């Protein structure tokens, strides 16, 4: 996009800056589909996470009555609420800061965890936790509180893991920058816009979750009128709704493609907690030294809102309400600040922003005091909403003042410091507020007819509101830019602001106002700026206030002459207004109407700053008079050269005029007045640190004007000429390209024809080759068939001869075996006959020997015995008893055929026995007897026959044959 494509000059400055504003940068990210889908998953998951925390807090209050882990009664319940926030913050700190490095490596491009699946698994885990959470009270009433605390911790860890994976994946989805030279505007910082989008999403999730809890609790109450379980578990549907939101996030993530590439390191929630320092090592305190006070005020307001939200569940119980009252209080305390942030620019626009900061902080504190004092539910909700809106106004105003106090190069670091401090204070306040309510407990205060009977939450609200009041007083004392002017008068003037003319820049030309204190270098920058713009071909009109007209010259001599020191402040303001009216009618408007660029040294803002902030007049009245004098004409851009009065005074080279002679306190108020005006309309102002070198200041101004300044007629003509030359060049290139393409087409046709001809020749050659190959193959196959037939015939003849030879050999062998069998049968028969004959002869010899032995025994002498009777002289002869120890010899049988050699049957040769036909490895070991293994000991049993030896015979018996 070039400057010719910018909006017309007559549009509002805010529209002119929209493309480069932070709001437009955030919206531009959401127009990118992948990033929009990821943001949708983040928003849905964020609402589910906030709703889960609210539901767990309500369930903890319900479970604390049954389990006395932290004590009995109200104090135990309050400590249990503090424990829920403590374990959640512990999980966030552990997995979001302490283990951030390892988690980042695990989900990085080279890590083992995929970012998309990591987020899906984290959501699945939270779905399971929330589906079970309401049931712990029924399942384990005595340990329900413990399981709810575990659920809060695991849910917080899953949320941090999800966020780490998302922060690693989101930068890869950012839109690619345009091609070099495609835009003259400065490209927005997509990373900063992405960070702002994440912050807004996280903040929006809390009031959205409160609204969801309110709606689902009303539905649960409706169901509870008929179903007892829903009456006893009023927030159960809220838990299931949170689980459904996580399931919807899973659905979005499942269909989202995340590129696997390295990205920026995710930031820790506490990153930036240390106060930023300058290059010289000094702490950054801001242009007026107000940064520490602004950070303190913003953190105090955020902590007050967090503390009020943390004890809302206890306050709802104190008011006699249930989950509905709890949801309404959370919605008021968290949704109110969002409404206040939106309304902050419109709240008392003419009042000093610094005073508005202190005023909004005080109103928030008073409202929290009222919440603690009021016992009516409806009134408490209204006052809580007022406290939230006031806190939002204070937060938005403080952030604007912080940007105003900080140079552009340091704004990111200062903002990160503010956010880190706010996160820390919110965490501490969320834990400390329930503990404070537990320590205070229930009290009853009576004073006459006044009775104050509340639990510790009411006293905690009183204490929180009371602590905000000294913070508001400190902010007003340290940052007030209208010291000496009563706040009551400024507030009355802001409230009584009447109808004023419409304020708008000129529809033609371009109007630039250069503002700043004396000694800021306005004249130098005006001349440098005019010369630079003239170089672009613009008609430039350089003017100043006062003294740009003849009447203005006389008024200038009156206003700046030191002899006019006694002039009243109102007369001074009216003289400046008179000069401005003449200046606009005679110089500025005519120049703008003819399309010139008007650069004025001072304009309305100088009167508001000098006569309003510097003097004791109302800036509202001064601004109204000036707007009436100029008929609502405002510059398209106001360049504010900011510089401290001490540095500016060192630049004076001439005798100071009446205004330059004012004391330093006057010029300090003037400086604060300028900054207040810039803070009220940041889109129309460019604040530049005038303490820099003039060339650096001019560079900053030129950079902004490059984005806003319309093209001059010379630039338009040059652009048209460049466009015409570009078109002619494009046409010439198109013609050359067409001729080149025609020539390439002709050459391509010729090449294709040549290719076709060569292809045809190649096809013909291949056809001949194929035919010749087929012929040769047929001949080869025929020759092969002939040789194969001859070989088959030869093999058949050889086979026939072999069979005939085998048959002849077989017949001869059979004949030999037959003769051998007959011979063996004859020999066996003869041997049998001889054996039988020898057996017969042996038996006969044995019989003869037995008879001879018996005869010899009978002839043995008998032994005499003494007589036992009267005839003792007669002896008795008995046979002798042979000695049993003497072996009886057998008679030798004579061999009648001793001289004849016995014929033994022939032993078959090896291989002819049946057992030799079986391989050795089947039934008997190879190589003889089995060898005893080396590991086996030799025993007496080794020589005993085995069962196999008994059944099959020993190896020695086998080896005999």
Short mmCIF file of C-alpha atoms in Angstrom, two decimals, residues 587-848:
data_model
loop_
_atom_site.label_atom_id
_atom_site.label_comp_id
_atom_site.label_asym_id
_atom_site.label_seq_id
_atom_site.Cartn_x
_atom_site.Cartn_y
_atom_site.Cartn_z
CA UNK A 587 -3.92 32.52 7.53
CA UNK A 588 -4.71 28.94 8.40
CA UNK A 589 -8.13 28.32 6.83
CA UNK A 590 -7.32 30.05 3.47
CA UNK A 591 -4.12 27.99 3.19
CA UNK A 592 -5.92 24.74 4.01
CA UNK A 593 -8.72 25.51 1.56
CA UNK A 594 -6.24 25.77 -1.30
CA UNK A 595 -4.69 22.44 -0.24
CA UNK A 596 -1.51 23.69 1.41
CA UNK A 597 0.29 22.09 4.33
CA UNK A 598 0.13 24.44 7.31
CA UNK A 599 2.75 24.12 10.06
CA UNK A 600 2.09 26.29 13.07
CA UNK A 601 4.39 26.94 16.00
CA UNK A 602 1.84 26.62 18.87
CA UNK A 603 -1.93 26.35 18.72
CA UNK A 604 -4.83 25.70 21.09
CA UNK A 605 -2.87 23.29 23.27
CA UNK A 606 -0.46 26.05 24.26
CA UNK A 607 -3.29 28.13 25.70
CA UNK A 608 -4.71 25.15 27.56
CA UNK A 609 -1.28 24.25 28.95
CA UNK A 610 -0.01 27.77 29.77
CA UNK A 611 -3.19 29.58 30.80
CA UNK A 612 -5.06 26.49 32.04
CA UNK A 613 -2.44 24.27 33.67
CA UNK A 614 0.20 26.94 34.31
CA UNK A 615 -2.15 29.62 35.60
CA UNK A 616 -5.04 29.19 38.03
CA UNK A 617 -7.66 29.09 35.28
CA UNK A 618 -9.81 26.14 34.28
CA UNK A 619 -8.37 24.23 31.33
CA UNK A 620 -11.92 23.35 30.36
CA UNK A 621 -12.87 27.00 29.96
CA UNK A 622 -9.66 27.82 28.10
CA UNK A 623 -10.21 24.95 25.68
CA UNK A 624 -13.86 26.00 25.16
CA UNK A 625 -12.88 29.58 24.37
CA UNK A 626 -10.19 28.44 21.93
CA UNK A 627 -12.51 26.01 20.19
CA UNK A 628 -15.10 28.77 19.84
CA UNK A 629 -12.45 31.14 18.49
CA UNK A 630 -11.27 28.63 15.87
CA UNK A 631 -14.75 27.26 15.09
CA UNK A 632 -13.61 23.74 16.11
CA UNK A 633 -10.60 23.53 13.78
CA UNK A 634 -8.05 21.04 15.13
CA UNK A 635 -4.76 19.88 13.59
CA UNK A 636 -4.44 16.60 11.77
CA UNK A 637 -1.29 15.95 13.79
CA UNK A 638 0.10 17.62 16.89
CA UNK A 639 3.81 17.12 17.49
CA UNK A 640 4.58 17.54 21.19
CA UNK A 641 8.25 18.21 21.88
CA UNK A 642 8.62 17.13 25.50
CA UNK A 643 11.57 18.36 27.55
CA UNK A 644 12.21 19.11 31.18
CA UNK A 645 12.23 22.83 32.11
CA UNK A 646 15.78 22.59 33.48
CA UNK A 647 17.19 21.34 30.18
CA UNK A 648 15.10 23.82 28.19
CA UNK A 649 16.33 26.79 30.23
CA UNK A 650 19.92 25.91 29.35
CA UNK A 651 19.07 26.43 25.66
CA UNK A 652 18.02 30.08 26.05
CA UNK A 653 20.40 32.32 24.07
CA UNK A 654 18.46 35.59 24.40
CA UNK A 655 16.81 37.46 27.19
CA UNK A 656 13.70 35.56 28.29
CA UNK A 657 10.28 37.05 27.54
CA UNK A 658 7.44 37.37 30.00
CA UNK A 659 6.38 33.72 29.87
CA UNK A 660 9.93 32.35 29.72
CA UNK A 661 10.66 34.33 32.90
CA UNK A 662 8.05 32.38 34.89
CA UNK A 663 9.44 30.12 37.65
CA UNK A 664 10.29 26.47 37.11
CA UNK A 665 7.12 25.33 38.89
CA UNK A 666 5.05 27.15 36.26
CA UNK A 667 6.87 25.47 33.39
CA UNK A 668 6.58 22.07 35.11
CA UNK A 669 2.80 22.55 35.28
CA UNK A 670 2.81 23.56 31.63
CA UNK A 671 4.69 20.40 30.72
CA UNK A 672 2.22 18.25 32.66
CA UNK A 673 -0.64 20.06 30.92
CA UNK A 674 0.77 19.20 27.51
CA UNK A 675 1.22 15.54 28.50
CA UNK A 676 -2.32 15.42 29.87
CA UNK A 677 -3.72 16.67 26.56
CA UNK A 678 -1.67 14.08 24.68
CA UNK A 679 -2.89 11.33 26.98
CA UNK A 680 -6.53 12.30 26.34
CA UNK A 681 -6.16 11.87 22.54
CA UNK A 682 -3.08 9.71 21.82
CA UNK A 683 -4.08 9.10 18.20
CA UNK A 684 -3.68 12.77 17.27
CA UNK A 685 -0.47 13.39 19.18
CA UNK A 686 3.13 12.43 18.55
CA UNK A 687 5.24 12.82 21.70
CA UNK A 688 8.94 13.19 20.96
CA UNK A 689 11.76 13.50 23.45
CA UNK A 690 13.12 16.94 22.61
CA UNK A 691 16.28 16.34 24.65
CA UNK A 692 17.66 14.34 21.71
CA UNK A 693 19.65 15.79 18.85
CA UNK A 694 17.50 17.90 16.52
CA UNK A 695 18.20 15.51 13.64
CA UNK A 696 16.93 12.55 15.68
CA UNK A 697 13.79 14.48 16.60
CA UNK A 698 13.22 15.37 12.95
CA UNK A 699 13.65 11.72 11.94
CA UNK A 700 10.91 10.63 14.35
CA UNK A 701 8.53 13.31 13.04
CA UNK A 702 9.28 12.47 9.41
CA UNK A 703 8.65 8.80 10.05
CA UNK A 704 5.14 9.58 11.34
CA UNK A 705 4.40 12.01 8.51
CA UNK A 706 5.51 9.46 5.95
CA UNK A 707 2.52 7.46 7.12
CA UNK A 708 0.03 10.32 7.22
CA UNK A 709 0.99 13.10 4.87
CA UNK A 710 -0.95 13.06 1.59
CA UNK A 711 0.89 13.09 -1.69
CA UNK A 712 1.63 16.46 -3.22
CA UNK A 713 0.72 17.38 -6.80
CA UNK A 714 4.36 16.96 -7.76
CA UNK A 715 4.42 13.53 -6.14
CA UNK A 716 1.11 12.67 -7.79
CA UNK A 717 2.46 13.76 -11.20
CA UNK A 718 5.68 11.91 -10.55
CA UNK A 719 3.68 8.92 -9.50
CA UNK A 720 1.50 9.18 -12.57
CA UNK A 721 4.60 9.53 -14.73
CA UNK A 722 6.17 6.59 -12.97
CA UNK A 723 2.95 4.66 -13.44
CA UNK A 724 2.84 5.62 -17.13
CA UNK A 725 6.46 4.60 -17.61
CA UNK A 726 5.77 1.43 -15.69
CA UNK A 727 2.78 0.74 -17.94
CA UNK A 728 4.83 1.43 -21.07
CA UNK A 729 7.61 -0.72 -19.74
CA UNK A 730 5.09 -3.38 -18.88
CA UNK A 731 3.54 -3.10 -22.37
CA UNK A 732 6.96 -3.27 -23.99
CA UNK A 733 7.87 -6.23 -21.85
CA UNK A 734 4.51 -7.79 -22.68
CA UNK A 735 5.16 -7.34 -26.41
CA UNK A 736 8.66 -8.71 -26.05
CA UNK A 737 7.28 -11.51 -23.98
CA UNK A 738 4.60 -12.19 -26.62
CA UNK A 739 7.22 -12.18 -29.42
CA UNK A 740 9.47 -14.36 -27.36
CA UNK A 741 6.63 -16.73 -26.63
CA UNK A 742 5.65 -16.79 -30.36
CA UNK A 743 9.23 -17.59 -31.31
CA UNK A 744 9.39 -20.20 -28.58
CA UNK A 745 6.11 -21.66 -29.82
CA UNK A 746 7.44 -21.80 -33.42
CA UNK A 747 10.63 -23.42 -32.23
CA UNK A 748 8.60 -25.74 -30.10
CA UNK A 749 6.44 -26.73 -33.07
CA UNK A 750 9.50 -27.40 -35.20
CA UNK A 751 11.02 -29.32 -32.36
CA UNK A 752 7.85 -31.33 -31.92
CA UNK A 753 7.74 -32.06 -35.66
CA UNK A 754 11.37 -33.14 -35.62
CA UNK A 755 10.62 -35.24 -32.57
CA UNK A 756 7.61 -36.79 -34.32
CA UNK A 757 9.68 -37.61 -37.41
CA UNK A 758 12.45 -39.09 -35.34
CA UNK A 759 9.89 -40.96 -33.28
CA UNK A 760 8.35 -42.43 -36.46
CA UNK A 761 11.76 -43.48 -37.73
CA UNK A 762 12.56 -44.92 -34.38
CA UNK A 763 9.28 -46.80 -34.34
CA UNK A 764 9.97 -48.23 -37.83
CA UNK A 765 13.46 -49.28 -36.81
CA UNK A 766 12.13 -50.87 -33.67
CA UNK A 767 9.46 -52.69 -35.71
CA UNK A 768 12.12 -54.16 -38.02
CA UNK A 769 14.26 -55.09 -35.05
CA UNK A 770 11.30 -56.75 -33.37
CA UNK A 771 10.43 -58.75 -36.49
CA UNK A 772 14.07 -59.82 -36.96
CA UNK A 773 14.25 -60.71 -33.31
CA UNK A 774 11.08 -62.76 -33.59
CA UNK A 775 12.45 -64.62 -36.64
CA UNK A 776 15.73 -65.35 -34.91
CA UNK A 777 13.89 -66.42 -31.82
CA UNK A 778 11.73 -68.81 -33.83
CA UNK A 779 14.81 -70.34 -35.47
CA UNK A 780 16.52 -70.61 -32.13
CA UNK A 781 13.51 -72.28 -30.60
CA UNK A 782 13.24 -74.74 -33.55
CA UNK A 783 16.92 -75.62 -33.22
CA UNK A 784 16.49 -75.98 -29.52
CA UNK A 785 13.46 -78.25 -30.02
CA UNK A 786 15.44 -80.43 -32.49
CA UNK A 787 18.35 -80.73 -30.09
CA UNK A 788 16.04 -81.46 -27.25
CA UNK A 789 14.35 -84.27 -29.28
CA UNK A 790 17.72 -85.79 -30.16
CA UNK A 791 18.82 -85.59 -26.57
CA UNK A 792 15.57 -87.16 -25.47
CA UNK A 793 16.06 -90.04 -27.95
CA UNK A 794 19.65 -90.57 -26.78
CA UNK A 795 18.61 -90.52 -23.16
CA UNK A 796 15.79 -92.97 -23.89
CA UNK A 797 18.22 -95.39 -25.61
CA UNK A 798 20.68 -95.14 -22.77
CA UNK A 799 17.91 -95.65 -20.28
CA UNK A 800 16.71 -98.72 -22.15
CA UNK A 801 20.21 -100.17 -22.25
CA UNK A 802 20.66 -99.45 -18.58
CA UNK A 803 17.38 -101.12 -17.68
CA UNK A 804 18.31 -104.17 -19.76
CA UNK A 805 21.73 -104.33 -18.07
CA UNK A 806 20.12 -103.94 -14.67
CA UNK A 807 17.59 -106.65 -15.44
CA UNK A 808 20.37 -109.05 -16.57
CA UNK A 809 22.39 -108.22 -13.49
CA UNK A 810 19.33 -108.68 -11.32
CA UNK A 811 18.58 -112.08 -12.83
CA UNK A 812 22.20 -113.14 -12.40
CA UNK A 813 22.19 -111.97 -8.82
CA UNK A 814 18.93 -113.73 -8.11
CA UNK A 815 20.36 -116.94 -9.58
CA UNK A 816 23.50 -116.58 -7.49
CA UNK A 817 21.48 -115.96 -4.37
CA UNK A 818 19.29 -118.96 -5.13
CA UNK A 819 22.33 -121.26 -5.52
CA UNK A 820 23.85 -119.75 -2.39
CA UNK A 821 20.64 -120.30 -0.47
CA UNK A 822 20.46 -123.92 -1.63
CA UNK A 823 24.09 -124.55 -0.65
CA UNK A 824 23.57 -122.90 2.71
CA UNK A 825 20.43 -124.96 3.29
CA UNK A 826 22.33 -128.17 2.46
CA UNK A 827 25.17 -127.20 4.77
CA UNK A 828 22.79 -126.30 7.55
CA UNK A 829 20.98 -129.63 7.12
CA UNK A 830 24.25 -131.57 7.29
CA UNK A 831 25.40 -129.55 10.28
CA UNK A 832 22.07 -130.21 12.01
CA UNK A 833 22.39 -133.91 11.37
CA UNK A 834 25.92 -133.99 12.78
CA UNK A 835 24.83 -131.97 15.78
CA UNK A 836 21.97 -134.31 16.50
CA UNK A 837 24.28 -137.30 16.15
CA UNK A 838 26.81 -135.76 18.53
CA UNK A 839 24.03 -134.92 20.95
CA UNK A 840 22.77 -138.51 20.82
CA UNK A 841 26.28 -139.92 21.46
CA UNK A 842 26.82 -137.44 24.32
CA UNK A 843 23.58 -138.45 25.96
CA UNK A 844 24.47 -142.15 25.65
CA UNK A 845 27.91 -141.49 27.19
CA UNK A 846 26.27 -139.60 30.06
CA UNK A 847 23.91 -142.49 30.72
CA UNK A 848 26.78 -145.00 30.75
#
